[in-house]
mmCIF file of C-alpha atoms in Angstrom:
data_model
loop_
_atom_site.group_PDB
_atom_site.id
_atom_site.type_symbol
_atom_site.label_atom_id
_atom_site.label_comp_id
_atom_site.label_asym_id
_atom_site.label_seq_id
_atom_site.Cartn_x
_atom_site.Cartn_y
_atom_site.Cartn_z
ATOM 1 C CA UNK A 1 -185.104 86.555 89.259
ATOM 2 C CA UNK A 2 -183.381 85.161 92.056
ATOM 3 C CA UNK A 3 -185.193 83.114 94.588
ATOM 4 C CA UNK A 4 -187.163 84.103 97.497
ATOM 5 C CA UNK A 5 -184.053 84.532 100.426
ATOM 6 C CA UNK A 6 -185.494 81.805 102.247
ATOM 7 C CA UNK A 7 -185.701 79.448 100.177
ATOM 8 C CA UNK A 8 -181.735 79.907 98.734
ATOM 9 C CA UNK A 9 -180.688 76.726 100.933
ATOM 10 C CA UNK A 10 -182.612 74.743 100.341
ATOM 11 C CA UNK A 11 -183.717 75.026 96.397
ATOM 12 C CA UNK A 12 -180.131 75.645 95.139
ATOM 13 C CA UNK A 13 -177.554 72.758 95.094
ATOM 14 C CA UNK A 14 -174.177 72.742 93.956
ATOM 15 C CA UNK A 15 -172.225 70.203 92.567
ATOM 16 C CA UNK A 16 -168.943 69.324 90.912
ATOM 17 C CA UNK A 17 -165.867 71.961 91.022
ATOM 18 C CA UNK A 18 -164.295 73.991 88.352
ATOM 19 C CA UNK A 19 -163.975 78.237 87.639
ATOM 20 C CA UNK A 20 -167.106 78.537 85.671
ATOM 21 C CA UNK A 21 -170.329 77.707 87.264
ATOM 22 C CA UNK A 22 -173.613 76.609 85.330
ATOM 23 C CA UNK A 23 -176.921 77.357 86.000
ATOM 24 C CA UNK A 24 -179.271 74.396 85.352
ATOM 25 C CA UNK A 25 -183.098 75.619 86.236
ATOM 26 C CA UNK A 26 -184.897 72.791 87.157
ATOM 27 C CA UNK A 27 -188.510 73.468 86.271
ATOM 28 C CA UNK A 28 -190.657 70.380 87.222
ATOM 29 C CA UNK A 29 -194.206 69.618 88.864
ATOM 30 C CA UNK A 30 -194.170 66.935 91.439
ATOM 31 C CA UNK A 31 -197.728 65.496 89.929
ATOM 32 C CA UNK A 32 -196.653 65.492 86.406
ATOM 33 C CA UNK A 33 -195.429 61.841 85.093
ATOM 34 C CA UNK A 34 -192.945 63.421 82.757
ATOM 35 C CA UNK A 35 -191.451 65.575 85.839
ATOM 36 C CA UNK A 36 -190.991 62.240 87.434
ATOM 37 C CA UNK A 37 -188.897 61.097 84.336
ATOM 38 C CA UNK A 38 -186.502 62.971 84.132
ATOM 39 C CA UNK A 39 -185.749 63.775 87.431
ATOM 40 C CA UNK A 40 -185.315 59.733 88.092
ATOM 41 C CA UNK A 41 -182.510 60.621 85.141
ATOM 42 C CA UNK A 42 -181.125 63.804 87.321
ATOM 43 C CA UNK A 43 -180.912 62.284 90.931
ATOM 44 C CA UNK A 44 -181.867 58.425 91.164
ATOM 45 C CA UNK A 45 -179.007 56.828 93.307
ATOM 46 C CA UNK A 46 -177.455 53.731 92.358
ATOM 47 C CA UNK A 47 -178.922 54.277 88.583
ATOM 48 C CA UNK A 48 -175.453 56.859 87.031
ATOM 49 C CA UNK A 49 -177.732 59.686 87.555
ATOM 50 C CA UNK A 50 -176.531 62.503 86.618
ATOM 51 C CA UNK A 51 -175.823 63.983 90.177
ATOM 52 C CA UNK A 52 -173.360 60.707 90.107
ATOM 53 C CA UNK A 53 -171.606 61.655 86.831
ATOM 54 C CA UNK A 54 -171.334 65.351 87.581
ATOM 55 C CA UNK A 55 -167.791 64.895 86.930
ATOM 56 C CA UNK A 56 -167.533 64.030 83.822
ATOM 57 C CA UNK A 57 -168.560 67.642 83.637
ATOM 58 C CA UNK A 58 -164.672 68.631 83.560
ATOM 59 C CA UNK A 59 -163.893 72.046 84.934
ATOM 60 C CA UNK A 60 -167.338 73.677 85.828
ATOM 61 C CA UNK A 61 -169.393 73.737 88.653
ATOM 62 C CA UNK A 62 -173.047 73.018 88.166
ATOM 63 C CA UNK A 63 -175.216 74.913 90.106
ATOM 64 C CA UNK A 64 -178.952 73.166 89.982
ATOM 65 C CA UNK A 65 -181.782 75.960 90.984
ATOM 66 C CA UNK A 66 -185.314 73.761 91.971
ATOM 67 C CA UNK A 67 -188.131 75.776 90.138
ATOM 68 C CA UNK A 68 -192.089 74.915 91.709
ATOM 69 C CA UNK A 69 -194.077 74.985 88.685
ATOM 70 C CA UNK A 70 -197.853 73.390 90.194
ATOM 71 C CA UNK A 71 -200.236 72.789 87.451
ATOM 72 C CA UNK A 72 -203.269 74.229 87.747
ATOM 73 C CA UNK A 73 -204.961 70.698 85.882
ATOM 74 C CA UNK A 74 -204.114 68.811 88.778
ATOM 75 C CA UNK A 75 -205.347 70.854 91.878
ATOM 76 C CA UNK A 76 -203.161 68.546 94.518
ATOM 77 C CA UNK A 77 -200.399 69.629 92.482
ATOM 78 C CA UNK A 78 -200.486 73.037 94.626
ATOM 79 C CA UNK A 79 -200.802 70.846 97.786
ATOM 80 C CA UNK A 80 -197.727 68.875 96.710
ATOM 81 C CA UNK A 81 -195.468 71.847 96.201
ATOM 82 C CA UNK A 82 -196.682 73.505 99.361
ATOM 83 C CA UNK A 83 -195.470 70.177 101.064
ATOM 84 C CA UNK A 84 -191.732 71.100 99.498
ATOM 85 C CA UNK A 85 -191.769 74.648 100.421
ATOM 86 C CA UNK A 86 -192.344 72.980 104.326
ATOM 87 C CA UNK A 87 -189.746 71.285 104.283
ATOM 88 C CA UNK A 88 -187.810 73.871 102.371
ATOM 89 C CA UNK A 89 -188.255 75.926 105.695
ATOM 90 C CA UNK A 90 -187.909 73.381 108.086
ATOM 91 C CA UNK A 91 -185.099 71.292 107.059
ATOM 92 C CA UNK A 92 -183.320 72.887 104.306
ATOM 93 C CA UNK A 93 -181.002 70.649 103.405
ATOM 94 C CA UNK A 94 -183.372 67.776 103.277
ATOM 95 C CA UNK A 95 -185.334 69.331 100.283
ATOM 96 C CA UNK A 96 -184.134 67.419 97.636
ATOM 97 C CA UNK A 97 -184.464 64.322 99.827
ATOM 98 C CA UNK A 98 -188.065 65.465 99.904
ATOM 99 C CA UNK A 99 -188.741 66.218 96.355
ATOM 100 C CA UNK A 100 -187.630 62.611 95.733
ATOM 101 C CA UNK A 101 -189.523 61.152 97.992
ATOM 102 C CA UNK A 102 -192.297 63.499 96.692
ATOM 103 C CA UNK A 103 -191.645 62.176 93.083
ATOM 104 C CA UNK A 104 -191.564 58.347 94.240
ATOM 105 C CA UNK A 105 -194.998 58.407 95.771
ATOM 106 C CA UNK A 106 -196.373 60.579 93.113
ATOM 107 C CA UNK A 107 -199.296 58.084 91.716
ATOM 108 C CA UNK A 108 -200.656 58.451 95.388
ATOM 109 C CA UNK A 109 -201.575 61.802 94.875
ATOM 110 C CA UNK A 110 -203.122 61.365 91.046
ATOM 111 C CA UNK A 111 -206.508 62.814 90.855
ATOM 112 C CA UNK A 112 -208.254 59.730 91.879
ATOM 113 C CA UNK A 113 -206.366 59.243 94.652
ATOM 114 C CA UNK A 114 -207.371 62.832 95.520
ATOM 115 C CA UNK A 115 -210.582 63.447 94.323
ATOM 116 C CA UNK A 116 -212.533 61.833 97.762
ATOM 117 C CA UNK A 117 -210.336 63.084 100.871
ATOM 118 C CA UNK A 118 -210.576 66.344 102.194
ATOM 119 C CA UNK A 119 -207.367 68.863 101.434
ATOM 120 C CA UNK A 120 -206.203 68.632 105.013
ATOM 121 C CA UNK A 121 -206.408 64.534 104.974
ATOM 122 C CA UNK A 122 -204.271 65.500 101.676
ATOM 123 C CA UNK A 123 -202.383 67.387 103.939
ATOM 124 C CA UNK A 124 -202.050 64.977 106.730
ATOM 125 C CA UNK A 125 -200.856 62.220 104.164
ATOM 126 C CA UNK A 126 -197.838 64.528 103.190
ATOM 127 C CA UNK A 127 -196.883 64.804 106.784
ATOM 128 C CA UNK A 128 -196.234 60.988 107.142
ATOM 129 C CA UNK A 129 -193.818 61.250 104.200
ATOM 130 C CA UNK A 130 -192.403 64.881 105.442
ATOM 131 C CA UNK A 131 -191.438 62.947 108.624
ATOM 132 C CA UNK A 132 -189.001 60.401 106.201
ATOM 133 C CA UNK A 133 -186.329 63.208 106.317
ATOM 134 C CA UNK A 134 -186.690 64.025 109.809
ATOM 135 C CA UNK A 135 -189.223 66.869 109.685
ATOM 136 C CA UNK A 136 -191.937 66.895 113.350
ATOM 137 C CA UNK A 137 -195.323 66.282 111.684
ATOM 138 C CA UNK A 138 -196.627 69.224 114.108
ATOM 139 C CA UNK A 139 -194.724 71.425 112.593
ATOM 140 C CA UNK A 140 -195.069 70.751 109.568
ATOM 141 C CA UNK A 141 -199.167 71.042 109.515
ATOM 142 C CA UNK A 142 -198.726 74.115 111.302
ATOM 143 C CA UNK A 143 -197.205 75.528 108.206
ATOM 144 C CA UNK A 144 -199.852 73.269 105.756
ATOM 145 C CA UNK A 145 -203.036 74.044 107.952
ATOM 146 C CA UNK A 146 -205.513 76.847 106.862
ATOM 147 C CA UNK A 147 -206.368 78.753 110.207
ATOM 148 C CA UNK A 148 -209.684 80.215 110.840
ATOM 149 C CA UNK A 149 -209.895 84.009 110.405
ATOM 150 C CA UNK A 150 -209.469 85.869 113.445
ATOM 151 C CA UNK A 151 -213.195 87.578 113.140
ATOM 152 C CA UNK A 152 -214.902 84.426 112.059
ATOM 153 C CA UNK A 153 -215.592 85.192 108.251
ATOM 154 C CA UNK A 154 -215.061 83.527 105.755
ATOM 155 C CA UNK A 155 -211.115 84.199 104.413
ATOM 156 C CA UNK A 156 -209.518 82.954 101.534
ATOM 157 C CA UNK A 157 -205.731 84.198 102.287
ATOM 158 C CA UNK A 158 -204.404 80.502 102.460
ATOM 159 C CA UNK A 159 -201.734 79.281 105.070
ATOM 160 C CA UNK A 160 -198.684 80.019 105.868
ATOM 161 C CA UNK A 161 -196.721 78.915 102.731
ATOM 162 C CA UNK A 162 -199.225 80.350 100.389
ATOM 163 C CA UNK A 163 -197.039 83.755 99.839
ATOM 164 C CA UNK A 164 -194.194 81.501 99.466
ATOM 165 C CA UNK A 165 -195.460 79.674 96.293
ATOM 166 C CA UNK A 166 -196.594 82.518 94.649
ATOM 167 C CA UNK A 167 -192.851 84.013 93.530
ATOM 168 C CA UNK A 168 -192.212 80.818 91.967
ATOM 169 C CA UNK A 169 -195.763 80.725 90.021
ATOM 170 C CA UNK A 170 -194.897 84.246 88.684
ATOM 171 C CA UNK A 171 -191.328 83.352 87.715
ATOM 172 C CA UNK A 172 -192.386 80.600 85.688
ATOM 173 C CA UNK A 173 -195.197 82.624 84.065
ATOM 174 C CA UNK A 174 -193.111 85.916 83.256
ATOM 175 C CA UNK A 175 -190.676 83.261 81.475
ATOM 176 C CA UNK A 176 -193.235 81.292 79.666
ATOM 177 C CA UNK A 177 -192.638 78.335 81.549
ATOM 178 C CA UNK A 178 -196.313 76.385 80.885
ATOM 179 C CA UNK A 179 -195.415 72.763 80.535
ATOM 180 C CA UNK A 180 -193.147 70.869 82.765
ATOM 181 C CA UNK A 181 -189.982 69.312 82.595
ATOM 182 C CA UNK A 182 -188.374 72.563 81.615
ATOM 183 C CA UNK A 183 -184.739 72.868 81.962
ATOM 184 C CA UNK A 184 -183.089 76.443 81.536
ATOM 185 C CA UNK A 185 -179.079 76.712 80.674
ATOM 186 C CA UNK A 186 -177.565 80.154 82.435
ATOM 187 C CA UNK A 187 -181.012 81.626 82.713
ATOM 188 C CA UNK A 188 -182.027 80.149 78.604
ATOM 189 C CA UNK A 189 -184.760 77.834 77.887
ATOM 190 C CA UNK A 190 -183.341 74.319 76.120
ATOM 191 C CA UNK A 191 -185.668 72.282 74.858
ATOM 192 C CA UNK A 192 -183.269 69.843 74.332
ATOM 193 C CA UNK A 193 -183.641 68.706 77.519
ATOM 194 C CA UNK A 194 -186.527 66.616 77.433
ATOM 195 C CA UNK A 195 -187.926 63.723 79.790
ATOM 196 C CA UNK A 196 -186.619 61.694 76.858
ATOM 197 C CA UNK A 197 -183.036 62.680 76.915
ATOM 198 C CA UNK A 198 -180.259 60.532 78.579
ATOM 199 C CA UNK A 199 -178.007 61.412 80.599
ATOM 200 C CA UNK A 200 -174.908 60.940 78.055
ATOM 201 C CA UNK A 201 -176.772 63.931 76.595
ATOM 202 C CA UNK A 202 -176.806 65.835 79.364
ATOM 203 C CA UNK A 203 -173.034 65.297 79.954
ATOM 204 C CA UNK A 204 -172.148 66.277 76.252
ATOM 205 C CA UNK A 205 -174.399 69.426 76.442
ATOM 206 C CA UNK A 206 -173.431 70.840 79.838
ATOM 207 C CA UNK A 207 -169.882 69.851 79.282
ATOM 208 C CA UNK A 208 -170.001 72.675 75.826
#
């Protein structure tokens, strides 16, 4: 399944040149430790990440597809990936600025850094990052903030990302996505690609 139209520029990033392109799903939950792993491994500057070695890939274009996968164990993790689809709509191409900004303050949002504050002081806490890449914090709570029904009773439809997240949820269900990091080669799950694996690895393998 593709992605949701809206979200194409900002979850999809391209990198390297060659004829053949390579799809490399990213499925990863910003609350999860192991997420955090490996995507320090995928796009850490200054560390040969592998968005810096992408040309040792000879020939081939990877093409790296951002999957939301919010476990349901960690109830912030929803609030966290509602956070990225903001910025995916507000500043595109400042996502993956966001999701590593996401993934670098990530023990801030553990459960018992949750578990006393309200979801919109969760909320409010995610706007002081979102404005790091430029994003107005108005704007972005506007998106976050659940409005009171228009008849007064009580509603339970979300806010306005809430539709967004739920394409991604069902992709990774209908593919038996469950635990996260996940990586998927051309539309096949690898478990070869673990948190574990380094990036020499992921050179060899994507380079085949």
């Amino acid at each position: 399944m593709a992605l949701p139209p809206k979200y194409a520029a900002s979850h999809i990033l391209e990198l390297g040149s060659g004829d053949e392109t390579v799809n490399v799903d990213l499925f990863v939950d910003f609350n999860c430790p192991f997420s955090k792993i490996i995507w320090d491994k995928i796009e850490n500057p200054g560390t040969n990440a592998l968005f810096e070695r992408v040309g040792e890939v000879k020939g081939r274009k990877l093409r790296f597809v951002f999957r939301n996968v919010p476990q349901p164990w960690h109830p912030q993790s929803t609030l966290l990936h509602e956070a990225s689809l903001a910025v995916g709509q507000l500043a595109p191409k400042k996502f993956w600025e966001f999701a590593k900004i996401l993934f670098d303050h990530q023990p801030e949002y553990f459960d018992t850094e949750c578990a006393n504050e309200t979801r919109d002081q969760t909320y409010k806490r995610l706007a002081k990052l979102a404005t790091e890449v430029g994003v107005e914090e108005s704007k972005f709570l506007e998106l976050l903030t659940v409005q009171k029904s228009k008849d007064g009773k009580p509603a339970n439809t979300g806010n306005a990302v809430t539709n967004d997240l739920k394409p991604f949820v069902r992709f990774h269900r209908q593919n038996g996505v469950h635990m996260t990091p996940t990586v998927a080669i051309n539309g096949i799950v690898d478990p070869a690609f673990e948190s574990s694996t380094p990036v020499d690895v992921w050179i060899e393998k994507l380079s085949k």
